[in-house]
Amino acid sequence: MNGSIGSDNQSFNNTGGNNNVNKKEENEIKLSLGIDSKQLVDSSSFSSTSSCIFQSNVLYKNKSYVATLTETEFTLHTEQNTTNNKSKKIHLTISLEHICAVHDLTTFKKLKTCKQQTFGFLLFVFIPKDRKKIIYEFYPEKNILNLKWIYLLRCLVFELPIQTKLLDENEDKVNQLKDLIDPFGNNRKLLIFLNPFSGRKKGAKLFEKFIKPILDLAHLSYVVIKTEKQNHAYDYCLTSDTLGTEFTDVIGMGGDGIIYEIINGIANRSDWKNIFRKIRIGHIPGGTSNALASTSGSQIKQGEPADPEMAAFLISRGFHQPMDLMSCFQSNNKRYFSFLSVTFGAIADIDIGTENVRWMGSARNLYGALKVMMNKKYYKGRVKYLQEVTGLEKKNSWRHVKHNEKRYSAFQEHQNEDESSEERSLDCPLLRKYFSEELKRLAPNYLAESNKSTQSVKEDNYKLSEIEDNFLLFMGVNIPHISHDFMASPMAHLHDGYVDLVFVKENISRGNFLNLLVSAENGNYILDDAVDLTKVKAFYLSPIDTGSFVVVDGENVDYSDILVEVHSSICNLLTL
């Protein structure tokens, strides 16, 4: 990583280098964003209908410009007189998608560089393509204009409703704007579990060098707990009374294992529904696979490892979506809550069979894949799965699967706490109805307790299928990625209410298997005839042959029968 933080007039770089923003850099920013400045429309006041939302004169680097705000861009331009008419010369274009924070320089004085100006606003910009971090300062002509700029920029950047009545220039409205601006972001406090042992054991250094500067410039409050042992985060999340009261966001920095601990700690609480409703979960990649970070938007380029700075950027912006979880039962009443996957066969062998070469970093997965390909082992197993009668199966038109991409803002409280939040349930009515014998054998205690539930299942909506065969690989996935370089199911979605069952049987050559692994980076491998993909609501896996592993979210569990049901929209995940 070579990111640096640059300012208009002075350096805020914690990593070294020259950070002064010059004209060449501004042009590079503009070109990298691919913005068509011709789409801008001139305006002299606030407008909620035209492409130009707000416009006024501002000082930037001691020069006067016309600043224009649209729904997607903030631009600076000057007007040039030509023979026939006036034309615009664009000097700076900033995409609102790249703004991490909007600060009032009246109160955020430690970053202010233009001492002669009494008011102004600051934009903290992160450009993922170059990992470039830049601080811009702008100074409007009047304080009321400064307040309007801050208010409107925050509304558009963080997708908050604009109250147009606050834009009148009377004293009451000015005071109301001040009251809105001053406490902005104070409703968020992050609890960060940092695993210093994950990946290549560089978590603490990565946090100080790349994560902390972004969180600090976003003016977020946070507490860091360095995990000292396995299940440290699990124990804290299971017992602490700070979740949902003192802390609004729980972040795991490490591999997917730290997220597994956080989710299972909360899900095993008696007040799990209230906690999941009040907090957001985020993942800063620090492990090998970092599947959740890749799915949530921290990959800058497909197939490459998820980027910690990108994760810090999206966490700072605070957008989140609901995420499904899976209940997984094994014998002796064991129950795990999975956000990622249940695997058996080749993928499980790659994951657990390479624990001894963690020092290889992301190359560990490639090493494991080559080892599995050369051995080409098959494992006999029995799978029983439950589909809806009108179930979704793999088709060549999978790219056209429509997803609910609605996201919510962490800066607008109670935005997604509608009636559906009360319907969240970790009950397993489908397992009780369609897998009663398996559930009775594996989890009799849960079955006895859950029989008191009133949650029912609609008749004739589901069909059971069963397969007994030799499997090269088997996956039940909840989210698209199982690793940064393996998109297990492009049809999976964070909150579609399904498990994507993906498996490959023994009738495949080594060459074809290699092609599958190569094309797994973007998910295209599922189009191969050797790959079966079905969206299910529940399934039962019974390994028959020995020698492989059963793996839940990267954790090696008992090599025995496992029973799974999906729960829709249980928790909230910070996403891009």
PDB file of N, CA and C in Angstrom, residues 383-443:
ATOM      1  N   VAL A 383     -26.592 -35.768   0.411  1.00  0.00           N
ATOM      2  CA  VAL A 383     -27.108 -34.410   0.574  1.00  0.00           C
ATOM      3  C   VAL A 383     -28.622 -34.431   0.384  1.00  0.00           C
ATOM      4  N   LYS A 384     -29.309 -33.838   1.323  1.00  0.00           N
ATOM      5  CA  LYS A 384     -30.761 -33.691   1.246  1.00  0.00           C
ATOM      6  C   LYS A 384     -31.051 -32.196   1.361  1.00  0.00           C
ATOM      7  N   TYR A 385     -31.778 -31.641   0.384  1.00  0.00           N
ATOM      8  CA  TYR A 385     -31.979 -30.187   0.403  1.00  0.00           C
ATOM      9  C   TYR A 385     -33.419 -29.809   0.087  1.00  0.00           C
ATOM     10  N   LEU A 386     -33.806 -28.636   0.597  1.00  0.00           N
ATOM     11  CA  LEU A 386     -35.177 -28.148   0.504  1.00  0.00           C
ATOM     12  C   LEU A 386     -35.217 -26.904  -0.377  1.00  0.00           C
ATOM     13  N   GLN A 387     -35.989 -26.987  -1.464  1.00  0.00           N
ATOM     14  CA  GLN A 387     -36.191 -25.856  -2.371  1.00  0.00           C
ATOM     15  C   GLN A 387     -37.630 -25.372  -2.285  1.00  0.00           C
ATOM     16  N   GLU A 388     -37.829 -24.146  -2.693  1.00  0.00           N
ATOM     17  CA  GLU A 388     -39.184 -23.703  -2.955  1.00  0.00           C
ATOM     18  C   GLU A 388     -39.655 -24.382  -4.235  1.00  0.00           C
ATOM     19  N   VAL A 389     -40.962 -24.573  -4.353  1.00  0.00           N
ATOM     20  CA  VAL A 389     -41.511 -25.267  -5.525  1.00  0.00           C
ATOM     21  C   VAL A 389     -41.096 -24.561  -6.806  1.00  0.00           C
ATOM     22  N   THR A 390     -41.082 -23.230  -6.764  1.00  0.00           N
ATOM     23  CA  THR A 390     -40.625 -22.441  -7.924  1.00  0.00           C
ATOM     24  C   THR A 390     -39.180 -22.031  -7.685  1.00  0.00           C
ATOM     25  N   GLY A 391     -38.347 -23.009  -7.317  1.00  0.00           N
ATOM     26  CA  GLY A 391     -36.968 -22.731  -6.926  1.00  0.00           C
ATOM     27  C   GLY A 391     -36.113 -22.175  -8.046  1.00  0.00           C
ATOM     28  N   LEU A 392     -35.100 -21.408  -7.647  1.00  0.00           N
ATOM     29  CA  LEU A 392     -34.154 -20.825  -8.596  1.00  0.00           C
ATOM     30  C   LEU A 392     -32.985 -21.768  -8.779  1.00  0.00           C
ATOM     31  N   GLU A 393     -32.705 -22.143 -10.009  1.00  0.00           N
ATOM     32  CA  GLU A 393     -31.551 -22.979 -10.302  1.00  0.00           C
ATOM     33  C   GLU A 393     -30.635 -22.247 -11.268  1.00  0.00           C
ATOM     34  N   LYS A 394     -29.470 -22.813 -11.469  1.00  0.00           N
ATOM     35  CA  LYS A 394     -28.482 -22.172 -12.336  1.00  0.00           C
ATOM     36  C   LYS A 394     -28.994 -22.065 -13.765  1.00  0.00           C
ATOM     37  N   LYS A 395     -28.864 -20.870 -14.326  1.00  0.00           N
ATOM     38  CA  LYS A 395     -29.218 -20.654 -15.720  1.00  0.00           C
ATOM     39  C   LYS A 395     -28.139 -19.776 -16.339  1.00  0.00           C
ATOM     40  N   ASN A 396     -28.060 -19.788 -17.654  1.00  0.00           N
ATOM     41  CA  ASN A 396     -27.062 -18.961 -18.316  1.00  0.00           C
ATOM     42  C   ASN A 396     -27.363 -17.477 -18.180  1.00  0.00           C
ATOM     43  N   SER A 397     -28.552 -17.167 -17.708  1.00  0.00           N
ATOM     44  CA  SER A 397     -28.915 -15.766 -17.514  1.00  0.00           C
ATOM     45  C   SER A 397     -28.696 -15.326 -16.066  1.00  0.00           C
ATOM     46  N   TRP A 398     -27.810 -16.013 -15.334  1.00  0.00           N
ATOM     47  CA  TRP A 398     -27.621 -15.715 -13.917  1.00  0.00           C
ATOM     48  C   TRP A 398     -27.185 -14.280 -13.660  1.00  0.00           C
ATOM     49  N   ARG A 399     -26.530 -13.659 -14.625  1.00  0.00           N
ATOM     50  CA  ARG A 399     -26.077 -12.285 -14.427  1.00  0.00           C
ATOM     51  C   ARG A 399     -27.248 -11.313 -14.279  1.00  0.00           C
ATOM     52  N   HIS A 400     -28.433 -11.723 -14.717  1.00  0.00           N
ATOM     53  CA  HIS A 400     -29.576 -10.831 -14.687  1.00  0.00           C
ATOM     54  C   HIS A 400     -30.415 -11.003 -13.420  1.00  0.00           C
ATOM     55  N   VAL A 401     -29.918 -11.793 -12.465  1.00  0.00           N
ATOM     56  CA  VAL A 401     -30.632 -11.946 -11.207  1.00  0.00           C
ATOM     57  C   VAL A 401     -30.706 -10.586 -10.521  1.00  0.00           C
ATOM     58  N   LYS A 402     -31.914 -10.159 -10.179  1.00  0.00           N
ATOM     59  CA  LYS A 402     -32.103  -8.839  -9.586  1.00  0.00           C
ATOM     60  C   LYS A 402     -31.881  -8.909  -8.077  1.00  0.00           C
ATOM     61  N   HIS A 403     -31.110  -7.971  -7.572  1.00  0.00           N
ATOM     62  CA  HIS A 403     -30.821  -7.912  -6.150  1.00  0.00           C
ATOM     63  C   HIS A 403     -31.433  -6.651  -5.548  1.00  0.00           C
ATOM     64  N   ASN A 404     -31.811  -6.740  -4.286  1.00  0.00           N
ATOM     65  CA  ASN A 404     -32.249  -5.562  -3.563  1.00  0.00           C
ATOM     66  C   ASN A 404     -31.007  -4.858  -3.030  1.00  0.00           C
ATOM     67  N   GLU A 405     -30.603  -3.790  -3.703  1.00  0.00           N
ATOM     68  CA  GLU A 405     -29.365  -3.120  -3.334  1.00  0.00           C
ATOM     69  C   GLU A 405     -29.616  -1.929  -2.410  1.00  0.00           C
ATOM     70  N   LYS A 406     -30.823  -1.804  -1.860  1.00  0.00           N
ATOM     71  CA  LYS A 406     -31.119  -0.683  -0.982  1.00  0.00           C
ATOM     72  C   LYS A 406     -30.165  -0.699   0.200  1.00  0.00           C
ATOM     73  N   ARG A 407     -29.572   0.445   0.487  1.00  0.00           N
ATOM     74  CA  ARG A 407     -28.675   0.528   1.628  1.00  0.00           C
ATOM     75  C   ARG A 407     -29.166   1.628   2.573  1.00  0.00           C
ATOM     76  N   TYR A 408     -28.694   1.568   3.797  1.00  0.00           N
ATOM     77  CA  TYR A 408     -29.126   2.498   4.830  1.00  0.00           C
ATOM     78  C   TYR A 408     -27.913   3.266   5.337  1.00  0.00           C
ATOM     79  N   SER A 409     -28.174   4.415   5.954  1.00  0.00           N
ATOM     80  CA  SER A 409     -27.094   5.272   6.429  1.00  0.00           C
ATOM     81  C   SER A 409     -26.965   5.187   7.942  1.00  0.00           C
ATOM     82  N   ALA A 410     -25.740   5.027   8.411  1.00  0.00           N
ATOM     83  CA  ALA A 410     -25.481   4.990   9.845  1.00  0.00           C
ATOM     84  C   ALA A 410     -25.700   6.356  10.487  1.00  0.00           C
ATOM     85  N   PHE A 411     -25.781   7.406   9.677  1.00  0.00           N
ATOM     86  CA  PHE A 411     -25.940   8.755  10.204  1.00  0.00           C
ATOM     87  C   PHE A 411     -27.405   9.176  10.290  1.00  0.00           C
ATOM     88  N   GLN A 412     -28.301   8.259   9.958  1.00  0.00           N
ATOM     89  CA  GLN A 412     -29.724   8.501  10.154  1.00  0.00           C
ATOM     90  C   GLN A 412     -30.262   7.405  11.052  1.00  0.00           C
ATOM     91  N   GLU A 413     -30.523   7.730  12.288  1.00  0.00           N
ATOM     92  CA  GLU A 413     -30.908   6.733  13.272  1.00  0.00           C
ATOM     93  C   GLU A 413     -32.271   6.126  12.944  1.00  0.00           C
ATOM     94  N   HIS A 414     -32.387   4.837  13.241  1.00  0.00           N
ATOM     95  CA  HIS A 414     -33.641   4.093  13.126  1.00  0.00           C
ATOM     96  C   HIS A 414     -34.175   4.066  11.685  1.00  0.00           C
ATOM     97  N   GLN A 415     -33.292   4.222  10.710  1.00  0.00           N
ATOM     98  CA  GLN A 415     -33.760   4.318   9.327  1.00  0.00           C
ATOM     99  C   GLN A 415     -34.384   3.022   8.839  1.00  0.00           C
ATOM    100  N   ASN A 416     -33.840   1.885   9.235  1.00  0.00           N
ATOM    101  CA  ASN A 416     -34.365   0.613   8.730  1.00  0.00           C
ATOM    102  C   ASN A 416     -35.013  -0.226   9.821  1.00  0.00           C
ATOM    103  N   GLU A 417     -35.442   0.416  10.884  1.00  0.00           N
ATOM    104  CA  GLU A 417     -36.109  -0.299  11.961  1.00  0.00           C
ATOM    105  C   GLU A 417     -37.613  -0.281  11.719  1.00  0.00           C
ATOM    106  N   ASP A 418     -38.051  -0.981  10.680  1.00  0.00           N
ATOM    107  CA  ASP A 418     -39.461  -1.059  10.365  1.00  0.00           C
ATOM    108  C   ASP A 418     -40.065  -2.329  10.964  1.00  0.00           C
ATOM    109  N   GLU A 419     -41.287  -2.641  10.562  1.00  0.00           N
ATOM    110  CA  GLU A 419     -41.957  -3.801  11.113  1.00  0.00           C
ATOM    111  C   GLU A 419     -41.185  -5.087  10.864  1.00  0.00           C
ATOM    112  N   SER A 420     -40.446  -5.143   9.728  1.00  0.00           N
ATOM    113  CA  SER A 420     -39.743  -6.378   9.383  1.00  0.00           C
ATOM    114  C   SER A 420     -38.670  -6.734  10.399  1.00  0.00           C
ATOM    115  N   SER A 421     -38.132  -5.712  11.112  1.00  0.00           N
ATOM    116  CA  SER A 421     -37.096  -6.011  12.097  1.00  0.00           C
ATOM    117  C   SER A 421     -37.642  -6.872  13.229  1.00  0.00           C
ATOM    118  N   GLU A 422     -38.938  -6.746  13.497  1.00  0.00           N
ATOM    119  CA  GLU A 422     -39.536  -7.565  14.535  1.00  0.00           C
ATOM    120  C   GLU A 422     -39.731  -9.006  14.070  1.00  0.00           C
ATOM    121  N   GLU A 423     -39.693  -9.233  12.776  1.00  0.00           N
ATOM    122  CA  GLU A 423     -39.895 -10.570  12.236  1.00  0.00           C
ATOM    123  C   GLU A 423     -38.612 -11.386  12.194  1.00  0.00           C
ATOM    124  N   ARG A 424     -37.487 -10.768  12.539  1.00  0.00           N
ATOM    125  CA  ARG A 424     -36.228 -11.506  12.541  1.00  0.00           C
ATOM    126  C   ARG A 424     -36.317 -12.679  13.516  1.00  0.00           C
ATOM    127  N   SER A 425     -35.895 -13.828  13.052  1.00  0.00           N
ATOM    128  CA  SER A 425     -36.014 -15.018  13.899  1.00  0.00           C
ATOM    129  C   SER A 425     -34.867 -15.981  13.626  1.00  0.00           C
ATOM    130  N   LEU A 426     -34.372 -16.594  14.702  1.00  0.00           N
ATOM    131  CA  LEU A 426     -33.371 -17.655  14.588  1.00  0.00           C
ATOM    132  C   LEU A 426     -34.009 -19.019  14.810  1.00  0.00           C
ATOM    133  N   ASP A 427     -35.333 -19.064  14.746  1.00  0.00           N
ATOM    134  CA  ASP A 427     -36.050 -20.317  14.818  1.00  0.00           C
ATOM    135  C   ASP A 427     -35.870 -21.078  13.497  1.00  0.00           C
ATOM    136  N   CYS A 428     -36.035 -22.402  13.551  1.00  0.00           N
ATOM    137  CA  CYS A 428     -35.816 -23.241  12.367  1.00  0.00           C
ATOM    138  C   CYS A 428     -37.056 -24.085  12.065  1.00  0.00           C
ATOM    139  N   PRO A 429     -38.147 -23.450  11.619  1.00  0.00           N
ATOM    140  CA  PRO A 429     -39.381 -24.210  11.360  1.00  0.00           C
ATOM    141  C   PRO A 429     -39.247 -25.195  10.207  1.00  0.00           C
ATOM    142  N   LEU A 430     -38.406 -24.900   9.227  1.00  0.00           N
ATOM    143  CA  LEU A 430     -38.236 -25.808   8.088  1.00  0.00           C
ATOM    144  C   LEU A 430     -37.528 -27.089   8.512  1.00  0.00           C
ATOM    145  N   LEU A 431     -36.547 -26.956   9.394  1.00  0.00           N
ATOM    146  CA  LEU A 431     -35.865 -28.155   9.891  1.00  0.00           C
ATOM    147  C   LEU A 431     -36.821 -29.009  10.714  1.00  0.00           C
ATOM    148  N   ARG A 432     -37.658 -28.361  11.517  1.00  0.00           N
ATOM    149  CA  ARG A 432     -38.616 -29.120  12.328  1.00  0.00           C
ATOM    150  C   ARG A 432     -39.595 -29.897  11.447  1.00  0.00           C
ATOM    151  N   LYS A 433     -40.015 -29.282  10.340  1.00  0.00           N
ATOM    152  CA  LYS A 433     -41.045 -29.898   9.509  1.00  0.00           C
ATOM    153  C   LYS A 433     -40.476 -30.930   8.542  1.00  0.00           C
ATOM    154  N   TYR A 434     -39.374 -30.590   7.873  1.00  0.00           N
ATOM    155  CA  TYR A 434     -38.879 -31.432   6.774  1.00  0.00           C
ATOM    156  C   TYR A 434     -37.666 -32.282   7.151  1.00  0.00           C
ATOM    157  N   PHE A 435     -36.984 -31.943   8.255  1.00  0.00           N
ATOM    158  CA  PHE A 435     -35.795 -32.695   8.668  1.00  0.00           C
ATOM    159  C   PHE A 435     -35.932 -33.102  10.131  1.00  0.00           C
ATOM    160  N   SER A 436     -37.108 -33.488  10.534  1.00  0.00           N
ATOM    161  CA  SER A 436     -37.385 -33.734  11.953  1.00  0.00           C
ATOM    162  C   SER A 436     -36.532 -34.867  12.522  1.00  0.00           C
ATOM    163  N   GLU A 437     -36.346 -35.947  11.739  1.00  0.00           N
ATOM    164  CA  GLU A 437     -35.563 -37.083  12.239  1.00  0.00           C
ATOM    165  C   GLU A 437     -34.099 -36.694  12.429  1.00  0.00           C
ATOM    166  N   GLU A 438     -33.562 -35.964  11.443  1.00  0.00           N
ATOM    167  CA  GLU A 438     -32.162 -35.518  11.537  1.00  0.00           C
ATOM    168  C   GLU A 438     -31.990 -34.543  12.710  1.00  0.00           C
ATOM    169  N   LEU A 439     -32.946 -33.636  12.866  1.00  0.00           N
ATOM    170  CA  LEU A 439     -32.857 -32.651  13.947  1.00  0.00           C
ATOM    171  C   LEU A 439     -32.977 -33.319  15.309  1.00  0.00           C
ATOM    172  N   LYS A 440     -33.844 -34.309  15.412  1.00  0.00           N
ATOM    173  CA  LYS A 440     -34.015 -35.034  16.668  1.00  0.00           C
ATOM    174  C   LYS A 440     -32.738 -35.761  17.059  1.00  0.00           C
ATOM    175  N   ARG A 441     -32.035 -36.269  16.052  1.00  0.00           N
ATOM    176  CA  ARG A 441     -30.796 -37.012  16.313  1.00  0.00           C
ATOM    177  C   ARG A 441     -29.634 -36.074  16.661  1.00  0.00           C
ATOM    178  N   LEU A 442     -29.547 -34.942  15.981  1.00  0.00           N
ATOM    179  CA  LEU A 442     -28.410 -34.044  16.182  1.00  0.00           C
ATOM    180  C   LEU A 442     -28.616 -33.062  17.327  1.00  0.00           C
ATOM    181  N   ALA A 443     -29.818 -32.515  17.435  1.00  0.00           N
ATOM    182  CA  ALA A 443     -30.046 -31.434  18.403  1.00  0.00           C
ATOM    183  C   ALA A 443     -31.371 -31.626  19.139  1.00  0.00           C
TER     184      ALA A 443
END
